[in-house]
PDB file of C-alpha atoms in Angstrom:
ATOM      1  CA  ALA A 128      61.150  92.281 -24.924  1.00 83.00           C
ATOM      2  CA  GLU A 129      61.842  96.010 -25.008  1.00 88.00           C
ATOM      3  CA  LEU A 130      59.614  96.402 -28.064  1.00 90.00           C
ATOM      4  CA  VAL A 131      56.807  94.606 -26.279  1.00 89.00           C
ATOM      5  CA  LEU A 132      57.168  96.907 -23.282  1.00 88.00           C
ATOM      6  CA  LYS A 133      57.071  99.964 -25.547  1.00 87.00           C
ATOM      7  CA  ALA A 134      53.940  98.638 -27.256  1.00 86.00           C
ATOM      8  CA  CYS A 135      52.322  98.097 -23.844  1.00 86.00           C
ATOM      9  CA  ASP A 136      52.962 101.719 -22.913  1.00 87.00           C
ATOM     10  CA  LYS A 137      51.071 103.041 -25.940  1.00 87.00           C
ATOM     11  CA  PRO A 138      47.373 103.730 -25.476  1.00 86.00           C
ATOM     12  CA  SER A 139      45.153 101.257 -27.248  1.00 84.00           C
ATOM     13  CA  LYS A 140      41.470 101.047 -28.010  1.00 85.00           C
ATOM     14  CA  ILE A 141      39.475  97.846 -27.774  1.00 86.00           C
ATOM     15  CA  ASN A 142      37.005  97.398 -30.621  1.00 88.00           C
ATOM     16  CA  PHE A 143      34.221  95.182 -29.391  1.00 91.00           C
ATOM     17  CA  THR A 144      32.176  93.251 -31.937  1.00 93.00           C
ATOM     18  CA  TYR A 145      28.890  94.277 -30.368  1.00 93.00           C
ATOM     19  CA  GLU A 146      27.527  96.660 -27.791  1.00 92.00           C
ATOM     20  CA  MET A 147      26.238  95.150 -24.552  1.00 92.00           C
ATOM     21  CA  SER A 148      23.016  97.096 -25.172  1.00 94.00           C
ATOM     22  CA  ASP A 149      22.466  95.226 -28.469  1.00 95.00           C
ATOM     23  CA  ASP A 150      19.656  92.714 -28.633  1.00 95.00           C
ATOM     24  CA  THR A 151      20.818  89.076 -28.197  1.00 97.00           C
ATOM     25  CA  LYS A 152      19.948  88.238 -31.821  1.00 98.00           C
ATOM     26  CA  ILE A 153      22.004  91.204 -33.063  1.00 97.00           C
ATOM     27  CA  LYS A 154      24.977  90.166 -30.883  1.00 98.00           C
ATOM     28  CA  ILE A 155      24.978  86.665 -32.392  1.00 97.00           C
ATOM     29  CA  GLU A 156      24.574  87.991 -35.930  1.00 98.00           C
ATOM     30  CA  LYS A 157      27.463  90.425 -35.488  1.00 97.00           C
ATOM     31  CA  VAL A 158      29.811  87.711 -34.210  1.00 96.00           C
ATOM     32  CA  ALA A 159      28.784  85.281 -36.968  1.00 96.00           C
ATOM     33  CA  LYS A 160      29.178  87.849 -39.754  1.00 96.00           C
ATOM     34  CA  GLU A 161      32.042  90.038 -38.553  1.00 95.00           C
ATOM     35  CA  ILE A 162      34.238  87.397 -36.897  1.00 94.00           C
ATOM     36  CA  TYR A 163      33.344  84.124 -38.647  1.00 93.00           C
ATOM     37  CA  GLY A 164      32.493  85.523 -42.110  1.00 94.00           C
ATOM     38  CA  ALA A 165      28.888  84.309 -42.382  1.00 95.00           C
ATOM     39  CA  GLY A 166      26.689  85.810 -45.061  1.00 95.00           C
ATOM     40  CA  GLU A 167      23.444  84.934 -43.324  1.00 96.00           C
ATOM     41  CA  VAL A 168      22.416  83.809 -39.835  1.00 97.00           C
ATOM     42  CA  VAL A 169      19.409  81.517 -39.521  1.00 97.00           C
ATOM     43  CA  PHE A 170      17.730  80.925 -36.151  1.00 98.00           C
ATOM     44  CA  GLU A 171      15.869  77.626 -35.807  1.00 97.00           C
ATOM     45  CA  GLU A 172      12.525  77.471 -33.978  1.00 98.00           C
ATOM     46  CA  ALA A 173      14.039  76.485 -30.599  1.00 97.00           C
ATOM     47  CA  ALA A 174      16.438  79.442 -30.769  1.00 97.00           C
ATOM     48  CA  LEU A 175      13.649  81.851 -31.740  1.00 98.00           C
ATOM     49  CA  LYS A 176      11.591  80.728 -28.719  1.00 98.00           C
ATOM     50  CA  LYS A 177      14.582  81.282 -26.431  1.00 97.00           C
ATOM     51  CA  LEU A 178      15.115  84.759 -27.915  1.00 98.00           C
ATOM     52  CA  GLU A 179      11.566  85.615 -26.848  1.00 97.00           C
ATOM     53  CA  MET A 180      12.207  84.166 -23.378  1.00 96.00           C
ATOM     54  CA  ILE A 181      15.436  86.185 -23.064  1.00 97.00           C
ATOM     55  CA  LYS A 182      13.519  89.384 -23.826  1.00 96.00           C
ATOM     56  CA  GLU A 183      10.721  88.496 -21.384  1.00 96.00           C
ATOM     57  CA  LEU A 184      13.247  87.790 -18.615  1.00 95.00           C
ATOM     58  CA  ASN A 185      15.165  91.007 -19.362  1.00 95.00           C
ATOM     59  CA  LEU A 186      18.396  89.082 -20.030  1.00 95.00           C
ATOM     60  CA  SER A 187      19.339  90.768 -23.311  1.00 94.00           C
ATOM     61  CA  HIS A 188      22.145  92.594 -21.486  1.00 95.00           C
ATOM     62  CA  LEU A 189      24.110  89.337 -21.127  1.00 96.00           C
ATOM     63  CA  PRO A 190      27.081  88.698 -23.439  1.00 96.00           C
ATOM     64  CA  VAL A 191      26.968  85.799 -25.895  1.00 97.00           C
ATOM     65  CA  CYS A 192      29.217  82.767 -26.317  1.00 94.00           C
ATOM     66  CA  ILE A 193      29.111  80.738 -29.526  1.00 94.00           C
ATOM     67  CA  ALA A 194      29.300  76.921 -29.257  1.00 93.00           C
ATOM     68  CA  LYS A 195      30.273  75.513 -32.660  1.00 92.00           C
ATOM     69  CA  THR A 196      32.709  73.117 -34.256  1.00 85.00           C
ATOM     70  CA  GLN A 197      36.403  73.718 -33.675  1.00 84.00           C
ATOM     71  CA  TYR A 198      37.232  72.602 -37.218  1.00 84.00           C
ATOM     72  CA  SER A 199      35.858  75.610 -39.073  1.00 84.00           C
ATOM     73  CA  PHE A 200      34.967  79.271 -38.691  1.00 83.00           C
ATOM     74  CA  SER A 201      31.491  78.184 -39.829  1.00 84.00           C
ATOM     75  CA  ASP A 202      29.070  75.922 -37.961  1.00 86.00           C
ATOM     76  CA  ASP A 203      29.892  73.106 -40.443  1.00 85.00           C
ATOM     77  CA  ALA A 204      32.922  70.959 -39.587  1.00 81.00           C
ATOM     78  CA  LYS A 205      33.324  70.038 -43.264  1.00 86.00           C
ATOM     79  CA  LEU A 206      33.614  73.661 -44.424  1.00 82.00           C
ATOM     80  CA  LEU A 207      37.348  74.012 -43.843  1.00 86.00           C
ATOM     81  CA  GLY A 208      39.543  77.088 -44.059  1.00 81.00           C
ATOM     82  CA  ARG A 209      38.344  80.690 -43.984  1.00 83.00           C
ATOM     83  CA  ALA A 210      34.958  80.283 -45.637  1.00 84.00           C
ATOM     84  CA  LYS A 211      32.889  83.366 -46.433  1.00 90.00           C
ATOM     85  CA  GLY A 212      29.245  84.029 -47.212  1.00 91.00           C
ATOM     86  CA  PHE A 213      27.961  80.772 -45.722  1.00 92.00           C
ATOM     87  CA  THR A 214      24.702  80.312 -43.783  1.00 93.00           C
ATOM     88  CA  PHE A 215      25.340  80.128 -40.040  1.00 94.00           C
ATOM     89  CA  SER A 216      22.660  78.079 -38.225  1.00 95.00           C
ATOM     90  CA  VAL A 217      21.742  78.751 -34.601  1.00 97.00           C
ATOM     91  CA  LYS A 218      19.947  75.651 -33.332  1.00 96.00           C
ATOM     92  CA  ASP A 219      19.252  76.693 -29.768  1.00 96.00           C
ATOM     93  CA  LEU A 220      20.226  79.110 -27.025  1.00 97.00           C
ATOM     94  CA  ASP A 221      21.297  78.101 -23.520  1.00 94.00           C
ATOM     95  CA  ILE A 222      20.711  80.736 -20.879  1.00 93.00           C
ATOM     96  CA  ARG A 223      23.539  80.514 -18.336  1.00 90.00           C
ATOM     97  CA  THR A 224      22.511  83.127 -15.801  1.00 87.00           C
ATOM     98  CA  GLY A 225      24.853  81.755 -13.141  1.00 85.00           C
ATOM     99  CA  ALA A 226      27.829  82.176 -15.447  1.00 85.00           C
ATOM    100  CA  GLY A 227      26.374  85.411 -16.805  1.00 91.00           C
ATOM    101  CA  PHE A 228      26.131  84.707 -20.532  1.00 92.00           C
ATOM    102  CA  ILE A 229      24.005  83.158 -23.262  1.00 96.00           C
ATOM    103  CA  VAL A 230      25.359  80.250 -25.324  1.00 95.00           C
ATOM    104  CA  ALA A 231      24.326  80.065 -28.977  1.00 96.00           C
ATOM    105  CA  VAL A 232      24.416  76.384 -29.971  1.00 95.00           C
ATOM    106  CA  CYS A 233      25.362  76.256 -33.651  1.00 94.00           C
ATOM    107  CA  GLY A 234      25.601  73.320 -36.040  1.00 86.00           C
ATOM    108  CA  LYS A 235      26.125  69.739 -34.932  1.00 86.00           C
ATOM    109  CA  ILE A 236      27.851  69.943 -31.562  1.00 83.00           C
ATOM    110  CA  MET A 237      27.601  68.271 -28.170  1.00 80.00           C
ATOM    111  CA  LEU A 238      27.905  70.477 -25.106  1.00 80.00           C
ATOM    112  CA  MET A 239      29.711  69.413 -21.970  1.00 75.00           C
ATOM    113  CA  PRO A 240      27.747  69.772 -18.741  1.00 72.00           C
ATOM    114  CA  GLY A 241      28.850  72.451 -16.331  1.00 69.00           C
ATOM    115  CA  LEU A 242      29.960  71.600 -12.823  1.00 70.00           C
ATOM    116  CA  PRO A 243      29.049  73.330  -9.567  1.00 73.00           C
ATOM    117  CA  LYS A 244      31.733  75.028  -7.469  1.00 76.00           C
ATOM    118  CA  VAL A 245      32.136  71.807  -5.480  1.00 80.00           C
ATOM    119  CA  PRO A 246      31.465  68.737  -7.662  1.00 79.00           C
ATOM    120  CA  ALA A 247      29.764  65.800  -5.903  1.00 81.00           C
ATOM    121  CA  ALA A 248      32.843  63.634  -6.543  1.00 82.00           C
ATOM    122  CA  VAL A 249      34.777  65.709  -3.985  1.00 87.00           C
ATOM    123  CA  ASN A 250      32.654  64.199  -1.166  1.00 87.00           C
ATOM    124  CA  MET A 251      32.768  60.595  -2.429  1.00 89.00           C
ATOM    125  CA  ARG A 252      35.017  58.043  -0.729  1.00 90.00           C
ATOM    126  CA  ILE A 253      35.790  54.346  -1.147  1.00 90.00           C
ATOM    127  CA  ASP A 254      36.990  52.609   2.014  1.00 89.00           C
ATOM    128  CA  ALA A 255      39.411  49.668   2.226  1.00 90.00           C
ATOM    129  CA  ASP A 256      36.509  47.200   1.926  1.00 89.00           C
ATOM    130  CA  GLY A 257      35.258  48.832  -1.300  1.00 87.00           C
ATOM    131  CA  LYS A 258      32.274  50.492   0.374  1.00 89.00           C
ATOM    132  CA  ILE A 259      31.332  53.734  -1.374  1.00 90.00           C
ATOM    133  CA  ASP A 260      30.285  56.684   0.771  1.00 88.00           C
ATOM    134  CA  GLY A 261      28.995  60.136  -0.183  1.00 86.00           C
ATOM    135  CA  LEU A 262      26.811  59.289  -3.164  1.00 81.00           C
ATOM    136  CA  SER A 263      23.804  61.182  -1.890  1.00 69.00           C
TER     137      SER A 263
END
């Protein structure tokens, strides 16, 4: 524990993968290549259209989040281990302005829906007779 405390007292520098001022496409490419080990990043048509929209809406300043398989550093669940030089496919981009980031949807993956601060289920009740209230 003492060694950990000593290490915490030393100044440290955070090395970010990308600059916030980088273009969204550059941010995704840097993460894919520098963190995941991709050799090439390919943007499908839907993703390219969203990149244009992001520029038009002046949202390029938002950070990126990569949604991909948990089984691999690549976007391919069958490419196990620390693969290098693979092609990383960006299928689409989800703009999450409320959360303040852009999600790059990569490979075959299903996204979970987000919930509002107060999910509708909080206001639903079932009385003793089985009548459901609060559905609307």
